[in-house]
Structure formats: structure tokens, C-alpha cells
Amino acid sequence: MGDAVELQVGGRTVRLSSPDKVFFPERGYTKLDVARYYQAVAPGILRALRDRPTTLERYPDGITGEWFFQKRAPKGMPDWIPTAHITFPSGRSADEMCPTEEAAVVWAAQYGTLTFHPWPVRRDDVDHPDELRIDLDPQPGTDYRNAARAAHELRAVLDEFGGLRGWPKTSGGRGLHVFVPIEPRWTFTQVRRAAIALGRELERRMPDQVTIKWWKEERGARIFLDYNQTARDRTIASAYSVRPRPHAPVSAPLRWEEVGVARPEDFDLATMPVRFAELGDVHAGMDDHAYSLEPLLELAARDERDHGLSDLPYPPEYPKMPGEPKRVQPSRAKAGKKEGPAA
């Protein structure tokens, strides 16, 4: 695997063992290639991760080996990497790493981390998100182009409800993410409620192209706005994260004029450092803003009052939440009704 190497990152030295271990067989990219990639984009990914409890998606033997999510801070983590105590929906809790220096990202790469999954909170207030994250997920029969069309309409909806501004990025797959910086005044439940209202409004405007139906059997060939990505302990891959696919794509921050023009396959382990050297972090100004969710929460209240639209199902591993409808897919609910005993 080759002798260990030492990388200089932000004034710290990070030791990298087995630098020649192949992580992406199709492209021949090694562990050292991944670490050097994170060196090249360090200011950008640190901006996305700074002070955020972060789950690590680790592939110690590359993308063809076993992998796992590391939620708790790894043993032996340097004392210069702080942690935050977070609570999961189950009631359990953990201390998660919170990168505050560029070297923390390369240190995680030493342990096979490809993708970083930051919470939408900062370590000084882990119960009030400071980002509204929108996940536009193509369903069978749709693709990135459909997600891009939905994203442009989403941009208009955001502007209409409170002058909100979103920062788009590729998911590293076929989808798109849009992050909106918000004031850390609302709970996870309230932020999720705002996301549902936003999704319903987008669905009203693009009924044949967008859905917020939780059950797959109801979605059809539409873009699914996954409102549950705003639930506690649900995270989205950070900007600049490497994704575990054969061609080594990365989640690429975009300018709005690039949405639908640039393609996800344009951004990978080799091309992103070149782009970053030319343009820097195109989302660099994101943290200079903090918007209010009040207009979206007012929209949610109107939907409930005037149209009877209240909460939607949570993911299956979550405890039953107040006001949540029955967590059973429609086809099973109908089948159960037919098969029930006669009155």
C-alpha cells in the first residue's frame, strides 16, 4: 500500500497511512487522491461543515468494500476537533465531531470517509436548525433535467414567500439540493412544517412534475420533494462531498444560472479541484444571510385552516408524532379495509 505520507493542511500535519489503497477501481483513484481532493477544496467543505455535528460515511477499503455510517466521534480523534452532544429521535444521544479546521476533513479521509453528512445546526445550539434543506429527488421516469426545472420554480416560490434565497448544488447523483440559511429560531418540527408547506405550494404549481407523496406507490414519474430530510437526525451530503459511485462524483455547489446547464457528471474528484481553483467556493456568501420562516409557517397554517392539510408521515424508524396521520401505505390500508370482518 506504500509508505505513509504526511499532508500539510491549514497549519496542521495529517498522517495518511496506506496512501496507495485503491478507493475507486474504475477510475484508479486512491486514498491519497481522496485526501488531496479534500486538501484542494478544504475552504469550501469547511464552510459547509464548520461547527456542525457531522456523521461520517466511511469506506475503509474503498467503494467495493464494506461501509458504514459513523455517528459517534471516532476513538482516537484529535483533541483539536471539538464535538457536540446531539439527541436522536429514539431518545438516544451521542457526541458527534464538529469540524472547525480544514485539517479535520483530511483527518476523516485518512479513515476512509468519502461523504460528510452535517446536521443543519451548529454546536452551540443543536435543537434549532439554521438551514432549511430541500431535497429534489428524481423518481423512476424522471432525471436531473426534471429536477432542474423543479428547482427553478422552487426558486420563484422561495422568493415569493419571504424573499428567501436558496443555494443549489448537485446531490452527486441525479438529484438537486437547495439550502436556505435561516434564523435559528425554530425547532426541527417547525422547520419540517415549513418544508411541507413549501412542497405543497410547489406541487400545486407543477402537479404533473412534482410530488410530496411519502409513499412511493403514489409518486409516479415526478420529482419527489423529500420533506422528511428536515426531520431530526436526517442529513444531506455536504457540498464538495465525494459520493461512493464508480466515477467518483462530488456534490457540486452551483450558481443558479448553471442549474440545468451544468450536469452532475461534470463534477468529480478530478474536475472539482480545477473548478475550485478558478472560481473558489461559489456558495461562499451563504453564511452572510439568515432568513425568516414566518411566511412559510403562515402558508402552512392557511393550508391546514382552509384546505384541511395538516401533517404528513414521518420515516418508519421515528416514534409516532403528535398530529401525524396513520403511517401505513394506502394500498395496505385499502386491503385491510376489504379484508376486515363484516359489521
mmCIF file of C-alpha atoms in Angstrom:
data_model
loop_
_atom_site.group_PDB
_atom_site.id
_atom_site.type_symbol
_atom_site.label_atom_id
_atom_site.label_comp_id
_atom_site.label_asym_id
_atom_site.label_seq_id
_atom_site.Cartn_x
_atom_site.Cartn_y
_atom_site.Cartn_z
ATOM 1 C CA MET A 1 0.000 0.000 0.000
ATOM 2 C CA GLY A 2 3.032 2.284 0.116
ATOM 3 C CA ASP A 3 4.625 4.136 2.976
ATOM 4 C CA ALA A 4 2.575 6.610 4.989
ATOM 5 C CA VAL A 5 2.654 10.218 3.830
ATOM 6 C CA GLU A 6 2.153 13.468 5.701
ATOM 7 C CA LEU A 7 -0.052 16.224 4.338
ATOM 8 C CA GLN A 8 0.042 19.859 5.423
ATOM 9 C CA VAL A 9 -3.465 21.232 5.878
ATOM 10 C CA GLY A 10 -4.271 24.582 7.458
ATOM 11 C CA GLY A 11 -1.122 24.625 9.555
ATOM 12 C CA ARG A 12 -1.502 21.039 10.793
ATOM 13 C CA THR A 13 0.188 17.850 9.712
ATOM 14 C CA VAL A 14 -2.133 14.926 8.923
ATOM 15 C CA ARG A 15 -0.627 11.458 8.554
ATOM 16 C CA LEU A 16 -2.110 9.269 5.843
ATOM 17 C CA SER A 17 -1.444 5.531 6.004
ATOM 18 C CA SER A 18 -1.787 3.185 3.010
ATOM 19 C CA PRO A 19 -1.943 6.095 0.570
ATOM 20 C CA ASP A 20 -1.935 3.803 -2.492
ATOM 21 C CA LYS A 21 -5.015 1.821 -1.423
ATOM 22 C CA VAL A 22 -7.457 1.983 -4.348
ATOM 23 C CA PHE A 23 -10.799 3.507 -3.389
ATOM 24 C CA PHE A 24 -12.351 3.824 -6.871
ATOM 25 C CA PRO A 25 -11.264 0.841 -9.015
ATOM 26 C CA GLU A 26 -12.971 2.047 -12.200
ATOM 27 C CA ARG A 27 -11.005 5.305 -12.190
ATOM 28 C CA GLY A 28 -7.998 4.106 -10.232
ATOM 29 C CA TYR A 29 -8.345 6.798 -7.577
ATOM 30 C CA THR A 30 -6.565 6.050 -4.323
ATOM 31 C CA LYS A 31 -6.923 7.054 -0.718
ATOM 32 C CA LEU A 32 -4.252 9.695 -1.333
ATOM 33 C CA ASP A 33 -6.258 11.063 -4.265
ATOM 34 C CA VAL A 34 -9.279 11.466 -1.983
ATOM 35 C CA ALA A 35 -7.199 13.199 0.700
ATOM 36 C CA ARG A 36 -5.593 15.534 -1.841
ATOM 37 C CA TYR A 37 -9.014 16.313 -3.260
ATOM 38 C CA TYR A 38 -10.172 17.431 0.184
ATOM 39 C CA GLN A 39 -6.964 19.436 0.541
ATOM 40 C CA ALA A 40 -7.798 21.255 -2.697
ATOM 41 C CA VAL A 41 -11.378 22.151 -1.727
ATOM 42 C CA ALA A 42 -10.762 22.499 2.013
ATOM 43 C CA PRO A 43 -12.043 26.088 2.413
ATOM 44 C CA GLY A 44 -15.279 25.169 0.641
ATOM 45 C CA ILE A 45 -16.102 21.987 2.506
ATOM 46 C CA LEU A 46 -15.137 23.554 5.830
ATOM 47 C CA ARG A 47 -17.624 26.345 5.130
ATOM 48 C CA ALA A 48 -20.289 23.644 4.683
ATOM 49 C CA LEU A 49 -19.273 21.722 7.833
ATOM 50 C CA ARG A 50 -17.990 24.338 10.239
ATOM 51 C CA ASP A 51 -19.287 23.811 13.796
ATOM 52 C CA ARG A 52 -21.871 21.264 12.606
ATOM 53 C CA PRO A 53 -22.312 17.817 14.192
ATOM 54 C CA THR A 54 -21.236 15.584 11.333
ATOM 55 C CA THR A 55 -21.867 11.932 10.524
ATOM 56 C CA LEU A 56 -19.108 10.238 8.535
ATOM 57 C CA GLU A 57 -19.886 7.825 5.695
ATOM 58 C CA ARG A 58 -16.823 5.585 5.764
ATOM 59 C CA TYR A 59 -15.404 3.160 3.186
ATOM 60 C CA PRO A 60 -12.162 1.893 4.766
ATOM 61 C CA ASP A 61 -11.465 -0.444 1.821
ATOM 62 C CA GLY A 62 -12.899 1.711 -0.936
ATOM 63 C CA ILE A 63 -16.317 1.677 -2.552
ATOM 64 C CA THR A 64 -16.269 -2.061 -3.257
ATOM 65 C CA GLY A 65 -15.711 -2.948 0.398
ATOM 66 C CA GLU A 66 -17.864 -2.780 3.487
ATOM 67 C CA TRP A 67 -19.020 0.637 4.597
ATOM 68 C CA PHE A 68 -20.871 2.240 7.489
ATOM 69 C CA PHE A 69 -22.114 5.495 8.978
ATOM 70 C CA GLN A 70 -20.067 6.753 11.909
ATOM 71 C CA LYS A 71 -22.358 8.890 14.061
ATOM 72 C CA ARG A 72 -20.317 8.916 17.237
ATOM 73 C CA ALA A 73 -16.963 10.667 17.281
ATOM 74 C CA PRO A 74 -14.318 8.068 16.361
ATOM 75 C CA LYS A 75 -11.986 6.792 19.041
ATOM 76 C CA GLY A 76 -8.591 8.452 18.891
ATOM 77 C CA MET A 77 -9.958 11.628 17.333
ATOM 78 C CA PRO A 78 -7.506 14.513 17.925
ATOM 79 C CA ASP A 79 -8.373 16.818 20.806
ATOM 80 C CA TRP A 80 -8.328 19.809 18.447
ATOM 81 C CA ILE A 81 -11.525 18.526 16.790
ATOM 82 C CA PRO A 82 -14.472 19.517 19.022
ATOM 83 C CA THR A 83 -17.722 17.603 19.438
ATOM 84 C CA ALA A 84 -21.366 18.386 20.103
ATOM 85 C CA HIS A 85 -23.870 16.325 22.078
ATOM 86 C CA ILE A 86 -26.883 15.539 19.925
ATOM 87 C CA THR A 87 -30.102 13.600 20.603
ATOM 88 C CA PHE A 88 -31.713 11.192 18.167
ATOM 89 C CA PRO A 89 -35.494 10.653 17.730
ATOM 90 C CA SER A 90 -35.140 7.375 19.647
ATOM 91 C CA GLY A 91 -34.068 9.308 22.730
ATOM 92 C CA ARG A 92 -30.501 8.055 22.496
ATOM 93 C CA SER A 93 -27.698 10.563 22.224
ATOM 94 C CA ALA A 94 -24.110 10.824 21.057
ATOM 95 C CA ASP A 95 -21.153 13.139 20.751
ATOM 96 C CA GLU A 96 -20.506 13.875 17.096
ATOM 97 C CA MET A 97 -17.441 15.518 15.611
ATOM 98 C CA CYS A 98 -17.784 19.167 14.591
ATOM 99 C CA PRO A 99 -15.109 20.258 12.107
ATOM 100 C CA THR A 100 -13.690 23.706 12.822
ATOM 101 C CA GLU A 101 -10.455 23.367 10.841
ATOM 102 C CA GLU A 102 -9.649 22.223 7.320
ATOM 103 C CA ALA A 103 -7.369 19.502 8.688
ATOM 104 C CA ALA A 104 -10.364 17.767 10.308
ATOM 105 C CA VAL A 105 -11.714 16.882 6.865
ATOM 106 C CA VAL A 106 -8.435 15.336 5.701
ATOM 107 C CA TRP A 107 -8.105 13.552 9.052
ATOM 108 C CA ALA A 108 -11.512 11.936 8.408
ATOM 109 C CA ALA A 109 -10.386 10.958 4.896
ATOM 110 C CA GLN A 110 -7.495 9.050 6.487
ATOM 111 C CA TYR A 111 -10.141 6.750 7.989
ATOM 112 C CA GLY A 112 -11.915 6.165 4.696
ATOM 113 C CA THR A 113 -14.531 8.916 4.920
ATOM 114 C CA LEU A 114 -15.917 9.768 1.498
ATOM 115 C CA THR A 115 -19.129 11.624 2.311
ATOM 116 C CA PHE A 116 -19.775 14.078 5.134
ATOM 117 C CA HIS A 117 -23.322 14.389 6.484
ATOM 118 C CA PRO A 118 -23.632 17.540 8.612
ATOM 119 C CA TRP A 119 -26.653 18.332 10.733
ATOM 120 C CA PRO A 120 -28.447 21.613 9.881
ATOM 121 C CA VAL A 121 -27.447 23.027 13.290
ATOM 122 C CA ARG A 122 -24.346 24.468 14.951
ATOM 123 C CA ARG A 123 -22.734 23.001 18.051
ATOM 124 C CA ASP A 124 -23.742 25.963 20.237
ATOM 125 C CA ASP A 125 -27.460 25.275 19.572
ATOM 126 C CA VAL A 126 -28.212 21.749 18.430
ATOM 127 C CA ASP A 127 -32.005 22.000 18.660
ATOM 128 C CA HIS A 128 -32.655 24.913 16.290
ATOM 129 C CA PRO A 129 -31.666 24.444 12.633
ATOM 130 C CA ASP A 130 -30.033 27.314 10.804
ATOM 131 C CA GLU A 131 -30.646 25.809 7.354
ATOM 132 C CA LEU A 132 -33.801 24.759 5.528
ATOM 133 C CA ARG A 133 -32.658 21.960 3.223
ATOM 134 C CA ILE A 134 -34.721 20.958 0.200
ATOM 135 C CA ASP A 135 -34.027 17.620 -1.495
ATOM 136 C CA LEU A 136 -35.390 17.262 -5.045
ATOM 137 C CA ASP A 137 -35.262 13.533 -5.684
ATOM 138 C CA PRO A 138 -35.974 12.151 -9.191
ATOM 139 C CA GLN A 139 -38.292 9.155 -9.225
ATOM 140 C CA PRO A 140 -38.323 6.422 -11.883
ATOM 141 C CA GLY A 141 -39.174 8.006 -15.214
ATOM 142 C CA THR A 142 -37.550 11.336 -14.320
ATOM 143 C CA ASP A 143 -33.972 12.585 -14.280
ATOM 144 C CA TYR A 144 -31.730 15.510 -13.431
ATOM 145 C CA ARG A 145 -33.326 17.725 -16.104
ATOM 146 C CA ASN A 146 -36.697 17.338 -14.399
ATOM 147 C CA ALA A 147 -35.122 18.175 -11.041
ATOM 148 C CA ALA A 148 -33.563 21.296 -12.564
ATOM 149 C CA ARG A 149 -36.938 22.505 -13.867
ATOM 150 C CA ALA A 150 -38.458 21.969 -10.438
ATOM 151 C CA ALA A 151 -35.544 23.821 -8.824
ATOM 152 C CA HIS A 152 -36.121 26.928 -10.931
ATOM 153 C CA GLU A 153 -39.800 27.013 -9.947
ATOM 154 C CA LEU A 154 -38.761 26.387 -6.345
ATOM 155 C CA ARG A 155 -36.533 29.445 -6.573
ATOM 156 C CA ALA A 156 -39.567 31.548 -7.517
ATOM 157 C CA VAL A 157 -41.634 30.113 -4.645
ATOM 158 C CA LEU A 158 -38.879 30.849 -2.147
ATOM 159 C CA ASP A 159 -38.654 34.437 -3.319
ATOM 160 C CA GLU A 160 -42.435 34.886 -3.141
ATOM 161 C CA PHE A 161 -42.658 33.651 0.448
ATOM 162 C CA GLY A 162 -40.439 35.991 2.372
ATOM 163 C CA GLY A 163 -37.789 36.809 -0.196
ATOM 164 C CA LEU A 164 -35.955 33.611 0.671
ATOM 165 C CA ARG A 165 -32.835 32.774 -1.291
ATOM 166 C CA GLY A 166 -31.609 29.248 -1.873
ATOM 167 C CA TRP A 167 -28.170 27.965 -2.785
ATOM 168 C CA PRO A 168 -28.365 24.977 -5.202
ATOM 169 C CA LYS A 169 -25.987 22.049 -5.539
ATOM 170 C CA THR A 170 -25.920 18.691 -7.245
ATOM 171 C CA SER A 171 -26.501 15.704 -4.997
ATOM 172 C CA GLY A 172 -23.686 13.801 -6.666
ATOM 173 C CA GLY A 173 -26.351 11.609 -8.244
ATOM 174 C CA ARG A 174 -29.392 12.572 -10.305
ATOM 175 C CA GLY A 175 -30.946 14.980 -7.827
ATOM 176 C CA LEU A 176 -30.569 18.551 -6.651
ATOM 177 C CA HIS A 177 -30.350 20.088 -3.198
ATOM 178 C CA VAL A 178 -31.250 23.669 -2.329
ATOM 179 C CA PHE A 179 -30.132 25.071 1.027
ATOM 180 C CA VAL A 180 -31.701 28.183 2.571
ATOM 181 C CA PRO A 181 -29.913 29.788 5.544
ATOM 182 C CA ILE A 182 -32.455 30.648 8.249
ATOM 183 C CA GLU A 183 -32.520 32.236 11.658
ATOM 184 C CA PRO A 184 -32.034 29.536 14.333
ATOM 185 C CA ARG A 185 -35.376 30.317 15.973
ATOM 186 C CA TRP A 186 -37.450 27.270 15.075
ATOM 187 C CA THR A 187 -37.457 23.634 16.159
ATOM 188 C CA PHE A 188 -36.932 20.691 13.821
ATOM 189 C CA THR A 189 -40.688 20.107 13.851
ATOM 190 C CA GLN A 190 -41.398 23.692 12.775
ATOM 191 C CA VAL A 191 -38.748 23.645 10.051
ATOM 192 C CA ARG A 192 -40.217 20.402 8.736
ATOM 193 C CA ARG A 193 -43.665 22.032 8.738
ATOM 194 C CA ALA A 194 -42.266 24.887 6.636
ATOM 195 C CA ALA A 195 -40.732 22.366 4.214
ATOM 196 C CA ILE A 196 -44.094 20.620 3.833
ATOM 197 C CA ALA A 197 -45.806 23.934 3.076
ATOM 198 C CA LEU A 198 -43.129 24.749 0.526
ATOM 199 C CA GLY A 199 -43.510 21.328 -1.084
ATOM 200 C CA ARG A 200 -47.280 21.627 -1.280
ATOM 201 C CA GLU A 201 -47.032 25.022 -2.950
ATOM 202 C CA LEU A 202 -44.533 23.706 -5.489
ATOM 203 C CA GLU A 203 -46.774 20.677 -6.079
ATOM 204 C CA ARG A 204 -49.740 22.984 -6.729
ATOM 205 C CA ARG A 205 -47.751 24.856 -9.354
ATOM 206 C CA MET A 206 -46.271 21.760 -11.005
ATOM 207 C CA PRO A 207 -48.783 18.968 -10.265
ATOM 208 C CA ASP A 208 -47.611 16.737 -13.108
ATOM 209 C CA GLN A 209 -43.938 17.230 -12.331
ATOM 210 C CA VAL A 210 -43.551 17.467 -8.534
ATOM 211 C CA THR A 211 -44.958 15.482 -5.615
ATOM 212 C CA ILE A 212 -44.584 15.368 -1.852
ATOM 213 C CA LYS A 213 -46.336 11.993 -1.541
ATOM 214 C CA TRP A 214 -44.414 9.968 1.044
ATOM 215 C CA TRP A 215 -45.484 6.570 -0.283
ATOM 216 C CA LYS A 216 -43.610 5.523 -3.424
ATOM 217 C CA GLU A 217 -46.701 3.925 -4.917
ATOM 218 C CA GLU A 218 -48.310 7.393 -5.108
ATOM 219 C CA ARG A 219 -45.422 9.387 -6.528
ATOM 220 C CA GLY A 220 -45.484 8.407 -10.191
ATOM 221 C CA ALA A 221 -42.934 9.818 -12.638
ATOM 222 C CA ARG A 222 -42.429 13.045 -10.729
ATOM 223 C CA ILE A 223 -39.771 14.784 -8.684
ATOM 224 C CA PHE A 224 -40.219 13.987 -5.013
ATOM 225 C CA LEU A 225 -39.583 16.868 -2.619
ATOM 226 C CA ASP A 226 -38.422 14.892 0.396
ATOM 227 C CA TYR A 227 -39.750 16.975 3.281
ATOM 228 C CA ASN A 228 -38.547 14.376 5.785
ATOM 229 C CA GLN A 229 -34.960 15.366 5.119
ATOM 230 C CA THR A 230 -35.716 18.211 7.531
ATOM 231 C CA ALA A 231 -36.618 15.822 10.365
ATOM 232 C CA ARG A 232 -34.218 15.482 13.292
ATOM 233 C CA ASP A 233 -31.243 13.224 12.523
ATOM 234 C CA ARG A 234 -31.922 13.269 8.771
ATOM 235 C CA THR A 235 -28.915 14.696 6.969
ATOM 236 C CA ILE A 236 -27.917 15.533 3.408
ATOM 237 C CA ALA A 237 -24.446 15.096 1.929
ATOM 238 C CA SER A 238 -22.453 18.298 2.264
ATOM 239 C CA ALA A 239 -21.270 20.422 -0.607
ATOM 240 C CA TYR A 240 -17.977 19.067 -2.006
ATOM 241 C CA SER A 241 -18.529 15.609 -0.501
ATOM 242 C CA VAL A 242 -17.301 12.692 -2.591
ATOM 243 C CA ARG A 243 -20.069 10.214 -3.389
ATOM 244 C CA PRO A 244 -19.491 6.427 -3.439
ATOM 245 C CA ARG A 245 -20.161 5.778 -7.111
ATOM 246 C CA PRO A 246 -17.754 4.264 -9.658
ATOM 247 C CA HIS A 247 -16.837 7.545 -11.401
ATOM 248 C CA ALA A 248 -16.134 9.362 -8.093
ATOM 249 C CA PRO A 249 -18.667 12.203 -8.433
ATOM 250 C CA VAL A 250 -18.925 15.014 -5.916
ATOM 251 C CA SER A 251 -21.779 17.144 -4.635
ATOM 252 C CA ALA A 252 -21.136 20.379 -6.526
ATOM 253 C CA PRO A 253 -22.272 23.849 -5.423
ATOM 254 C CA LEU A 254 -23.836 25.686 -8.362
ATOM 255 C CA ARG A 255 -24.791 29.199 -9.325
ATOM 256 C CA TRP A 256 -28.432 29.463 -10.328
ATOM 257 C CA GLU A 257 -27.565 30.139 -13.963
ATOM 258 C CA GLU A 258 -25.785 26.765 -14.033
ATOM 259 C CA VAL A 259 -28.795 24.757 -12.843
ATOM 260 C CA GLY A 260 -29.974 22.717 -15.814
ATOM 261 C CA VAL A 261 -26.930 23.682 -17.881
ATOM 262 C CA ALA A 262 -24.143 22.032 -15.920
ATOM 263 C CA ARG A 263 -24.600 18.284 -15.479
ATOM 264 C CA PRO A 264 -23.872 16.167 -12.384
ATOM 265 C CA GLU A 265 -21.285 14.147 -14.304
ATOM 266 C CA ASP A 266 -19.291 17.338 -14.898
ATOM 267 C CA PHE A 267 -18.122 17.300 -11.283
ATOM 268 C CA ASP A 268 -15.838 14.637 -9.879
ATOM 269 C CA LEU A 269 -12.644 14.043 -7.960
ATOM 270 C CA ALA A 270 -10.543 15.382 -10.843
ATOM 271 C CA THR A 271 -12.625 18.263 -12.192
ATOM 272 C CA MET A 272 -13.807 19.911 -8.973
ATOM 273 C CA PRO A 273 -10.325 20.991 -7.791
ATOM 274 C CA VAL A 274 -9.822 22.720 -11.151
ATOM 275 C CA ARG A 275 -13.178 24.500 -10.830
ATOM 276 C CA PHE A 276 -12.436 25.445 -7.239
ATOM 277 C CA ALA A 277 -9.060 26.914 -8.185
ATOM 278 C CA GLU A 278 -10.751 29.036 -10.860
ATOM 279 C CA LEU A 279 -13.961 30.103 -9.085
ATOM 280 C CA GLY A 280 -13.420 29.430 -5.398
ATOM 281 C CA ASP A 281 -16.449 28.468 -3.329
ATOM 282 C CA VAL A 282 -19.487 29.726 -5.280
ATOM 283 C CA HIS A 283 -21.533 29.409 -2.060
ATOM 284 C CA ALA A 284 -19.044 31.431 -0.012
ATOM 285 C CA GLY A 285 -21.560 34.160 0.864
ATOM 286 C CA MET A 286 -24.256 31.804 2.113
ATOM 287 C CA ASP A 287 -23.479 32.265 5.802
ATOM 288 C CA ASP A 288 -23.897 36.037 5.478
ATOM 289 C CA HIS A 289 -27.668 35.512 5.314
ATOM 290 C CA ALA A 290 -30.322 34.269 7.737
ATOM 291 C CA TYR A 291 -33.953 34.333 6.598
ATOM 292 C CA SER A 292 -37.257 34.090 8.434
ATOM 293 C CA LEU A 293 -39.573 31.084 8.091
ATOM 294 C CA GLU A 294 -42.648 33.039 9.189
ATOM 295 C CA PRO A 295 -44.145 33.380 5.663
ATOM 296 C CA LEU A 296 -43.863 29.625 5.073
ATOM 297 C CA LEU A 297 -45.286 28.827 8.506
ATOM 298 C CA GLU A 298 -48.194 31.170 7.769
ATOM 299 C CA LEU A 299 -48.697 29.284 4.498
ATOM 300 C CA ALA A 300 -48.750 26.023 6.471
ATOM 301 C CA ALA A 301 -51.387 27.454 8.825
ATOM 302 C CA ARG A 302 -53.543 28.548 5.860
ATOM 303 C CA ASP A 303 -53.230 25.123 4.246
ATOM 304 C CA GLU A 304 -54.466 23.500 7.429
ATOM 305 C CA ARG A 305 -57.226 26.021 8.115
ATOM 306 C CA ASP A 306 -58.586 26.416 4.580
ATOM 307 C CA HIS A 307 -57.793 23.034 2.994
ATOM 308 C CA GLY A 308 -57.520 20.604 5.901
ATOM 309 C CA LEU A 309 -53.896 19.871 5.045
ATOM 310 C CA SER A 310 -52.054 19.009 8.228
ATOM 311 C CA ASP A 311 -49.032 16.832 8.929
ATOM 312 C CA LEU A 312 -47.579 14.069 6.739
ATOM 313 C CA PRO A 313 -45.987 10.720 7.691
ATOM 314 C CA TYR A 314 -42.561 10.528 9.297
ATOM 315 C CA PRO A 315 -39.975 7.881 8.331
ATOM 316 C CA PRO A 316 -40.696 4.398 9.752
ATOM 317 C CA GLU A 317 -37.938 4.446 12.385
ATOM 318 C CA TYR A 318 -39.332 7.564 14.064
ATOM 319 C CA PRO A 319 -41.666 7.411 17.063
ATOM 320 C CA LYS A 320 -45.268 8.331 16.382
ATOM 321 C CA MET A 321 -45.511 12.119 16.366
ATOM 322 C CA PRO A 322 -48.413 14.292 17.583
ATOM 323 C CA GLY A 323 -50.822 15.087 14.758
ATOM 324 C CA GLU A 324 -49.193 12.632 12.367
ATOM 325 C CA PRO A 325 -51.583 10.673 10.102
ATOM 326 C CA LYS A 326 -51.591 6.875 10.057
ATOM 327 C CA ARG A 327 -48.214 5.577 8.965
ATOM 328 C CA VAL A 328 -49.472 2.924 6.554
ATOM 329 C CA GLN A 329 -49.201 2.925 2.786
ATOM 330 C CA PRO A 330 -52.540 3.497 1.026
ATOM 331 C CA SER A 331 -52.698 0.121 -0.763
ATOM 332 C CA ARG A 332 -52.299 -1.759 2.518
ATOM 333 C CA ALA A 333 -54.847 0.442 4.240
ATOM 334 C CA LYS A 334 -57.406 -0.327 1.499
ATOM 335 C CA ALA A 335 -56.619 -4.041 1.563
ATOM 336 C CA GLY A 336 -57.069 -4.137 5.315
ATOM 337 C CA LYS A 337 -60.429 -2.453 4.999
ATOM 338 C CA LYS A 338 -61.673 -5.008 2.463
ATOM 339 C CA GLU A 339 -60.457 -7.946 4.476
ATOM 340 C CA GLY A 340 -61.903 -6.781 7.788
ATOM 341 C CA PRO A 341 -64.817 -8.591 9.479
ATOM 342 C CA ALA A 342 -68.354 -7.707 8.498
ATOM 343 C CA ALA A 343 -70.226 -5.259 10.677
#
